[in-house]
PDB file of C-alpha atoms in Angstrom:
ATOM      1  CA  MET A   1       8.860 -42.700   3.228  1.00  0.00           C
ATOM      2  CA  ALA A   2      11.800 -40.350   3.132  1.00  0.00           C
ATOM      3  CA  ILE A   3      11.499 -36.626   2.461  1.00  0.00           C
ATOM      4  CA  GLN A   4      14.810 -35.997   0.297  1.00  0.00           C
ATOM      5  CA  ARG A   5      15.774 -32.186   1.217  1.00  0.00           C
ATOM      6  CA  LYS A   6      17.922 -30.074  -0.715  1.00  0.00           C
ATOM      7  CA  ALA A   7      21.077 -29.215  -0.076  1.00  0.00           C
ATOM      8  CA  PRO A   8      21.269 -25.770   1.378  1.00  0.00           C
ATOM      9  CA  ASP A   9      22.799 -23.025  -0.248  1.00  0.00           C
ATOM     10  CA  ALA A  10      26.090 -21.488   1.670  1.00  0.00           C
ATOM     11  CA  ALA A  11      26.426 -18.510  -0.417  1.00  0.00           C
ATOM     12  CA  ARG A  12      23.281 -17.667  -0.333  1.00  0.00           C
ATOM     13  CA  ARG A  13      23.047 -17.602   3.674  1.00  0.00           C
ATOM     14  CA  SER A  14      26.257 -15.889   3.542  1.00  0.00           C
ATOM     15  CA  PRO A  15      25.843 -12.354   4.527  1.00  0.00           C
ATOM     16  CA  ALA A  16      29.270 -11.746   4.137  1.00  0.00           C
ATOM     17  CA  THR A  17      29.113 -13.221   0.158  1.00  0.00           C
ATOM     18  CA  ARG A  18      25.524 -10.390  -0.632  1.00  0.00           C
ATOM     19  CA  ARG A  19      27.624  -7.115   1.853  1.00  0.00           C
ATOM     20  CA  ALA A  20      30.415  -8.116  -1.286  1.00  0.00           C
ATOM     21  CA  ILE A  21      28.026  -8.120  -4.367  1.00  0.00           C
ATOM     22  CA  LEU A  22      26.351  -4.957  -2.444  1.00  0.00           C
ATOM     23  CA  THR A  23      29.509  -2.526  -2.422  1.00  0.00           C
ATOM     24  CA  ALA A  24      30.919  -4.174  -5.441  1.00  0.00           C
ATOM     25  CA  ALA A  25      27.490  -2.591  -7.164  1.00  0.00           C
ATOM     26  CA  LEU A  26      27.896   0.746  -5.414  1.00  0.00           C
ATOM     27  CA  GLU A  27      31.832   0.937  -5.940  1.00  0.00           C
ATOM     28  CA  LEU A  28      31.214   0.706  -9.602  1.00  0.00           C
ATOM     29  CA  VAL A  29      28.276   2.651 -10.179  1.00  0.00           C
ATOM     30  CA  GLY A  30      30.765   5.817  -8.671  1.00  0.00           C
ATOM     31  CA  GLU A  31      33.545   5.120 -10.830  1.00  0.00           C
ATOM     32  CA  MET A  32      31.746   3.603 -14.023  1.00  0.00           C
ATOM     33  CA  GLY A  33      27.642   5.201 -14.231  1.00  0.00           C
ATOM     34  CA  TYR A  34      25.058   2.880 -13.722  1.00  0.00           C
ATOM     35  CA  SER A  35      24.650   2.299 -17.640  1.00  0.00           C
ATOM     36  CA  ARG A  36      27.901   1.144 -18.111  1.00  0.00           C
ATOM     37  CA  VAL A  37      28.307  -1.686 -14.756  1.00  0.00           C
ATOM     38  CA  SER A  38      27.087  -5.194 -15.561  1.00  0.00           C
ATOM     39  CA  ILE A  39      25.895  -7.971 -13.524  1.00  0.00           C
ATOM     40  CA  GLU A  40      28.926  -9.730 -14.944  1.00  0.00           C
ATOM     41  CA  ALA A  41      31.215  -7.011 -14.291  1.00  0.00           C
ATOM     42  CA  ILE A  42      29.691  -7.135  -9.908  1.00  0.00           C
ATOM     43  CA  ALA A  43      30.320 -10.680  -9.979  1.00  0.00           C
ATOM     44  CA  ALA A  44      33.919 -10.373 -10.336  1.00  0.00           C
ATOM     45  CA  ARG A  45      34.832  -7.404  -8.532  1.00  0.00           C
ATOM     46  CA  ALA A  46      32.349  -8.669  -5.278  1.00  0.00           C
ATOM     47  CA  GLY A  47      34.095 -12.628  -6.240  1.00  0.00           C
ATOM     48  CA  ALA A  48      30.940 -13.799  -6.580  1.00  0.00           C
ATOM     49  CA  GLY A  49      29.190 -15.705  -9.147  1.00  0.00           C
ATOM     50  CA  LYS A  50      26.770 -14.143 -11.902  1.00  0.00           C
ATOM     51  CA  GLN A  51      24.171 -16.748 -11.111  1.00  0.00           C
ATOM     52  CA  THR A  52      24.192 -16.419  -7.617  1.00  0.00           C
ATOM     53  CA  ILE A  53      23.557 -12.579  -7.984  1.00  0.00           C
ATOM     54  CA  TYR A  54      20.322 -13.607 -10.930  1.00  0.00           C
ATOM     55  CA  ARG A  55      19.308 -15.673  -8.074  1.00  0.00           C
ATOM     56  CA  TRP A  56      18.792 -13.351  -5.485  1.00  0.00           C
ATOM     57  CA  TRP A  57      18.618 -10.818  -7.317  1.00  0.00           C
ATOM     58  CA  PRO A  58      15.733 -10.367 -10.844  1.00  0.00           C
ATOM     59  CA  SER A  59      17.784  -6.688 -12.364  1.00  0.00           C
ATOM     60  CA  LYS A  60      20.754  -4.788 -12.147  1.00  0.00           C
ATOM     61  CA  GLY A  61      18.280  -2.396 -10.538  1.00  0.00           C
ATOM     62  CA  ALA A  62      16.995  -4.413  -8.501  1.00  0.00           C
ATOM     63  CA  VAL A  63      20.895  -5.130  -6.994  1.00  0.00           C
ATOM     64  CA  LEU A  64      21.181  -1.616  -6.835  1.00  0.00           C
ATOM     65  CA  PHE A  65      18.224  -0.585  -4.992  1.00  0.00           C
ATOM     66  CA  ASP A  66      19.526  -3.367  -2.011  1.00  0.00           C
ATOM     67  CA  ALA A  67      23.031  -1.554  -2.029  1.00  0.00           C
ATOM     68  CA  LEU A  68      21.267   1.615  -1.306  1.00  0.00           C
ATOM     69  CA  LEU A  69      19.366   0.416   1.090  1.00  0.00           C
ATOM     70  CA  MET A  70      22.590  -1.613   3.590  1.00  0.00           C
ATOM     71  CA  LEU A  71      24.521   2.197   2.779  1.00  0.00           C
ATOM     72  CA  SER A  72      21.895   3.600   4.246  1.00  0.00           C
ATOM     73  CA  GLU A  73      21.297   1.321   7.072  1.00  0.00           C
ATOM     74  CA  GLY A  74      24.649   1.034   7.817  1.00  0.00           C
ATOM     75  CA  GLU A  75      24.901  -2.235   6.495  1.00  0.00           C
ATOM     76  CA  GLY A  76      22.459  -3.640   8.568  1.00  0.00           C
ATOM     77  CA  GLU A  77      19.710  -5.624   7.939  1.00  0.00           C
ATOM     78  CA  GLY A  78      15.942  -5.147   9.615  1.00  0.00           C
ATOM     79  CA  GLU A  79      16.834  -2.199  11.118  1.00  0.00           C
ATOM     80  CA  GLN A  80      13.680  -0.245  11.916  1.00  0.00           C
ATOM     81  CA  LEU A  81      13.393   3.295   9.595  1.00  0.00           C
ATOM     82  CA  ALA A  82      13.847   5.743  13.379  1.00  0.00           C
ATOM     83  CA  GLU A  83      11.305   8.422  13.758  1.00  0.00           C
ATOM     84  CA  LEU A  84      11.552  11.958  12.874  1.00  0.00           C
ATOM     85  CA  PRO A  85      12.873  14.098  15.677  1.00  0.00           C
ATOM     86  CA  ASP A  86      10.027  15.283  17.821  1.00  0.00           C
ATOM     87  CA  THR A  87      11.450  18.772  19.611  1.00  0.00           C
ATOM     88  CA  GLY A  88       7.999  20.258  20.103  1.00  0.00           C
ATOM     89  CA  ASP A  89       9.643  22.808  17.743  1.00  0.00           C
ATOM     90  CA  LEU A  90       8.064  21.570  14.571  1.00  0.00           C
ATOM     91  CA  GLU A  91       9.871  24.718  12.192  1.00  0.00           C
ATOM     92  CA  ALA A  92      13.941  23.370  13.795  1.00  0.00           C
ATOM     93  CA  ASP A  93      12.351  19.769  13.299  1.00  0.00           C
ATOM     94  CA  LEU A  94      11.750  20.060  10.056  1.00  0.00           C
ATOM     95  CA  LYS A  95      15.073  21.945   9.378  1.00  0.00           C
ATOM     96  CA  THR A  96      16.886  19.356  11.059  1.00  0.00           C
ATOM     97  CA  VAL A  97      15.866  16.700   8.702  1.00  0.00           C
ATOM     98  CA  LEU A  98      15.736  18.314   5.784  1.00  0.00           C
ATOM     99  CA  ARG A  99      19.120  19.680   6.229  1.00  0.00           C
ATOM    100  CA  ALA A 100      19.976  15.904   6.033  1.00  0.00           C
ATOM    101  CA  THR A 101      18.359  15.590   3.255  1.00  0.00           C
ATOM    102  CA  VAL A 102      20.158  17.871   1.588  1.00  0.00           C
ATOM    103  CA  ASP A 103      23.819  16.473   3.143  1.00  0.00           C
ATOM    104  CA  GLU A 104      22.611  12.680   1.528  1.00  0.00           C
ATOM    105  CA  LEU A 105      21.867  14.336  -1.829  1.00  0.00           C
ATOM    106  CA  ASN A 106      25.318  16.029  -2.154  1.00  0.00           C
ATOM    107  CA  ASP A 107      26.967  12.274  -1.186  1.00  0.00           C
ATOM    108  CA  PRO A 108      28.804  11.191  -3.616  1.00  0.00           C
ATOM    109  CA  ARG A 109      28.010   7.864  -2.735  1.00  0.00           C
ATOM    110  CA  TYR A 110      24.086   8.755  -2.744  1.00  0.00           C
ATOM    111  CA  SER A 111      23.807  11.091  -5.597  1.00  0.00           C
ATOM    112  CA  GLU A 112      24.144   8.979  -8.566  1.00  0.00           C
ATOM    113  CA  PRO A 113      23.580   5.589  -7.354  1.00  0.00           C
ATOM    114  CA  MET A 114      20.005   7.063  -6.583  1.00  0.00           C
ATOM    115  CA  ARG A 115      19.373   8.829  -9.886  1.00  0.00           C
ATOM    116  CA  ALA A 116      20.135   5.705 -11.391  1.00  0.00           C
ATOM    117  CA  LEU A 117      17.498   4.200  -9.302  1.00  0.00           C
ATOM    118  CA  ALA A 118      14.706   6.906 -10.335  1.00  0.00           C
ATOM    119  CA  VAL A 119      15.026   6.820 -13.434  1.00  0.00           C
ATOM    120  CA  GLU A 120      15.388   2.234 -13.155  1.00  0.00           C
ATOM    121  CA  ILE A 121      12.002   3.096 -11.150  1.00  0.00           C
ATOM    122  CA  LEU A 122      10.455   5.026 -14.279  1.00  0.00           C
ATOM    123  CA  LEU A 123      11.712   2.008 -16.613  1.00  0.00           C
ATOM    124  CA  ASP A 124      10.280  -1.607 -14.315  1.00  0.00           C
ATOM    125  CA  PRO A 125       7.492  -1.570 -12.847  1.00  0.00           C
ATOM    126  CA  SER A 126       8.098  -4.937 -10.392  1.00  0.00           C
ATOM    127  CA  LEU A 127      11.095  -2.689  -9.366  1.00  0.00           C
ATOM    128  CA  ALA A 128       8.637   0.476  -9.024  1.00  0.00           C
ATOM    129  CA  GLU A 129       6.366  -1.654  -6.763  1.00  0.00           C
ATOM    130  CA  ASP A 130       9.508  -3.397  -5.035  1.00  0.00           C
ATOM    131  CA  TYR A 131      10.826   0.850  -3.890  1.00  0.00           C
ATOM    132  CA  THR A 132       7.065   2.192  -2.997  1.00  0.00           C
ATOM    133  CA  GLU A 133       6.867  -0.784  -0.710  1.00  0.00           C
ATOM    134  CA  ARG A 134      10.035  -1.264   0.779  1.00  0.00           C
ATOM    135  CA  LEU A 135      11.040   2.580   1.701  1.00  0.00           C
ATOM    136  CA  ASP A 136       8.647   5.151   0.109  1.00  0.00           C
ATOM    137  CA  LYS A 137       5.448   4.171   1.659  1.00  0.00           C
ATOM    138  CA  PRO A 138       7.567   3.597   5.234  1.00  0.00           C
ATOM    139  CA  ILE A 139       8.955   7.373   4.926  1.00  0.00           C
ATOM    140  CA  LYS A 140       6.199   8.630   3.830  1.00  0.00           C
ATOM    141  CA  GLU A 141       4.554   7.998   6.726  1.00  0.00           C
ATOM    142  CA  LEU A 142       6.581   8.770   9.375  1.00  0.00           C
ATOM    143  CA  LYS A 143       6.597  12.197   7.703  1.00  0.00           C
ATOM    144  CA  ARG A 144       2.836  12.197   8.207  1.00  0.00           C
ATOM    145  CA  ARG A 145       2.803  10.329  11.661  1.00  0.00           C
ATOM    146  CA  ARG A 146       5.106  13.382  12.602  1.00  0.00           C
ATOM    147  CA  LEU A 147       3.037  16.206  11.103  1.00  0.00           C
ATOM    148  CA  ARG A 148      -0.160  15.155  12.519  1.00  0.00           C
ATOM    149  CA  LYS A 149       1.516  15.522  16.136  1.00  0.00           C
ATOM    150  CA  ALA A 150       2.245  18.571  14.785  1.00  0.00           C
ATOM    151  CA  GLN A 151      -1.626  19.410  13.827  1.00  0.00           C
ATOM    152  CA  GLN A 152      -2.994  17.716  16.876  1.00  0.00           C
ATOM    153  CA  ALA A 153      -0.927  20.097  18.784  1.00  0.00           C
ATOM    154  CA  GLY A 154      -2.616  22.493  16.918  1.00  0.00           C
ATOM    155  CA  GLN A 155       0.832  23.839  14.927  1.00  0.00           C
ATOM    156  CA  LEU A 156      -0.120  22.330  11.435  1.00  0.00           C
ATOM    157  CA  ALA A 157      -4.532  23.964  10.532  1.00  0.00           C
ATOM    158  CA  PRO A 158      -6.390  20.826  10.894  1.00  0.00           C
ATOM    159  CA  GLU A 159      -8.380  20.991   7.183  1.00  0.00           C
ATOM    160  CA  VAL A 160      -4.578  20.492   6.206  1.00  0.00           C
ATOM    161  CA  ASP A 161      -3.807  17.440   3.733  1.00  0.00           C
ATOM    162  CA  LEU A 162      -0.762  15.576   5.228  1.00  0.00           C
ATOM    163  CA  ASP A 163       0.520  14.289   1.727  1.00  0.00           C
ATOM    164  CA  VAL A 164      -0.297  17.543   0.151  1.00  0.00           C
ATOM    165  CA  ALA A 165       1.805  18.857   2.914  1.00  0.00           C
ATOM    166  CA  VAL A 166       4.636  15.951   2.476  1.00  0.00           C
ATOM    167  CA  ASP A 167       5.282  16.755  -0.916  1.00  0.00           C
ATOM    168  CA  MET A 168       4.930  20.434  -0.054  1.00  0.00           C
ATOM    169  CA  LEU A 169       8.299  20.109   2.431  1.00  0.00           C
ATOM    170  CA  TRP A 170      10.312  17.488   0.498  1.00  0.00           C
ATOM    171  CA  GLY A 171       9.227  17.753  -3.452  1.00  0.00           C
ATOM    172  CA  PRO A 172      11.291  21.009  -3.774  1.00  0.00           C
ATOM    173  CA  LEU A 173      14.703  19.343  -2.804  1.00  0.00           C
ATOM    174  CA  ARG A 174      13.905  15.998  -4.841  1.00  0.00           C
ATOM    175  CA  SER A 175      12.955  18.384  -7.673  1.00  0.00           C
ATOM    176  CA  ARG A 176      16.362  20.639  -7.424  1.00  0.00           C
ATOM    177  CA  TRP A 177      18.365  17.080  -7.165  1.00  0.00           C
ATOM    178  CA  LEU A 178      17.127  15.387  -9.145  1.00  0.00           C
ATOM    179  CA  HIS A 179      16.689  18.258 -12.152  1.00  0.00           C
ATOM    180  CA  ARG A 180      19.648  19.830 -11.005  1.00  0.00           C
ATOM    181  CA  GLU A 181      17.927  23.151 -11.418  1.00  0.00           C
ATOM    182  CA  GLY A 182      20.769  24.941  -8.833  1.00  0.00           C
ATOM    183  CA  PRO A 183      22.780  24.381  -5.326  1.00  0.00           C
ATOM    184  CA  LEU A 184      21.056  22.323  -3.166  1.00  0.00           C
ATOM    185  CA  THR A 185      21.677  23.494   0.070  1.00  0.00           C
ATOM    186  CA  ALA A 186      20.953  23.938   3.750  1.00  0.00           C
ATOM    187  CA  GLU A 187      20.405  27.405   3.789  1.00  0.00           C
ATOM    188  CA  PHE A 188      17.425  26.544   0.774  1.00  0.00           C
ATOM    189  CA  ALA A 189      15.941  23.085   3.176  1.00  0.00           C
ATOM    190  CA  ASP A 190      15.616  26.360   5.589  1.00  0.00           C
ATOM    191  CA  MET A 191      13.480  28.524   3.437  1.00  0.00           C
ATOM    192  CA  VAL A 192      11.363  25.547   1.973  1.00  0.00           C
ATOM    193  CA  VAL A 193      10.631  24.966   5.483  1.00  0.00           C
ATOM    194  CA  GLU A 194      10.041  28.304   5.846  1.00  0.00           C
ATOM    195  CA  ALA A 195       7.563  29.344   2.791  1.00  0.00           C
ATOM    196  CA  ALA A 196       5.990  25.089   3.496  1.00  0.00           C
ATOM    197  CA  LEU A 197       4.746  26.280   6.973  1.00  0.00           C
ATOM    198  CA  ASN A 198       4.063  30.098   6.340  1.00  0.00           C
ATOM    199  CA  GLY A 199       0.989  28.452   4.672  1.00  0.00           C
ATOM    200  CA  LEU A 200       0.509  24.664   6.838  1.00  0.00           C
ATOM    201  CA  ARG A 201      -0.005  26.333  10.096  1.00  0.00           C
ATOM    202  CA  THR A 202      -2.952  27.858  11.878  1.00  0.00           C
ATOM    203  CA  HIS A 203      -3.284  31.178  11.574  1.00  0.00           C
ATOM    204  CA  HIS A 204      -5.371  32.640  14.705  1.00  0.00           C
ATOM    205  CA  GLY A 205      -7.433  35.490  14.197  1.00  0.00           C
ATOM    206  CA  ALA A 206      -5.777  35.894  10.033  1.00  0.00           C
ATOM    207  CA  ALA A 207      -8.824  37.276   7.818  1.00  0.00           C
ATOM    208  CA  SER A 208      -9.901  35.235   5.093  1.00  0.00           C
ATOM    209  CA  PRO A 209      -8.521  37.038   1.418  1.00  0.00           C
ATOM    210  CA  ALA A 210     -12.405  37.184   0.718  1.00  0.00           C
ATOM    211  CA  SER A 211     -13.177  38.956   4.622  1.00  0.00           C
ATOM    212  CA  GLN A 212     -10.192  41.359   3.675  1.00  0.00           C
ATOM    213  CA  GLU A 213     -11.510  42.150   0.645  1.00  0.00           C
ATOM    214  CA  GLU A 214     -15.590  43.070   2.193  1.00  0.00           C
ATOM    215  CA  GLY A 215     -13.584  45.679   4.379  1.00  0.00           C
ATOM    216  CA  THR A 216     -12.267  47.256   1.850  1.00  0.00           C
ATOM    217  CA  ILE A 217     -15.354  48.022  -0.009  1.00  0.00           C
ATOM    218  CA  GLY A 218     -17.167  48.734   3.063  1.00  0.00           C
ATOM    219  CA  ALA A 219     -13.628  50.987   4.270  1.00  0.00           C
ATOM    220  CA  ARG A 220     -14.204  52.497   0.602  1.00  0.00           C
ATOM    221  CA  GLY A 221     -18.608  52.842   1.201  1.00  0.00           C
ATOM    222  CA  ARG A 222     -17.946  54.838   4.444  1.00  0.00           C
TER     223      ARG A 222
END
């Protein structure tokens, strides 16, 4: 019996069409703000059919997420995330990475679309799951991997929880950016690294607060 094969969807197989849609989404969010952008407007700007967008993406938030991924990857698809730098100087490496994060968060091409995506993730469980699996977990693993190497080299205390360390280092930048709590600068990034590492490093020979207190009491007794 002959098998009926569905004709290939030419638009679906066109990287140029996909790129045009994602580029249109970024442009419109930058011009109008996310809340005023519609799938119809994206389709019109991209010169694509509205139904094409609905076939490829389940929501406007999903379009925006892929658009941001395209932007961060330089329009490449399937690229591996780059490892964090490892020169042997943990503090210098982290300052390099956090300064780059500051530059990205201050870049208008990223900032407003990323704010919109942060809100959509709170409202859309499916998008939140996609974001976690495709971006958040892989990036966190890269951060943990770099910190794990530092821990194995004795640059971080062995008892440090690496998930907590990641939050200590990157959390303040995201909080200041997301809530517009103040200027996000390279100097602020450096201060975050220095403060975090002050608590995370191995302090050889440093007395614990309890032992310091006992020593003080002993001295007073003498």
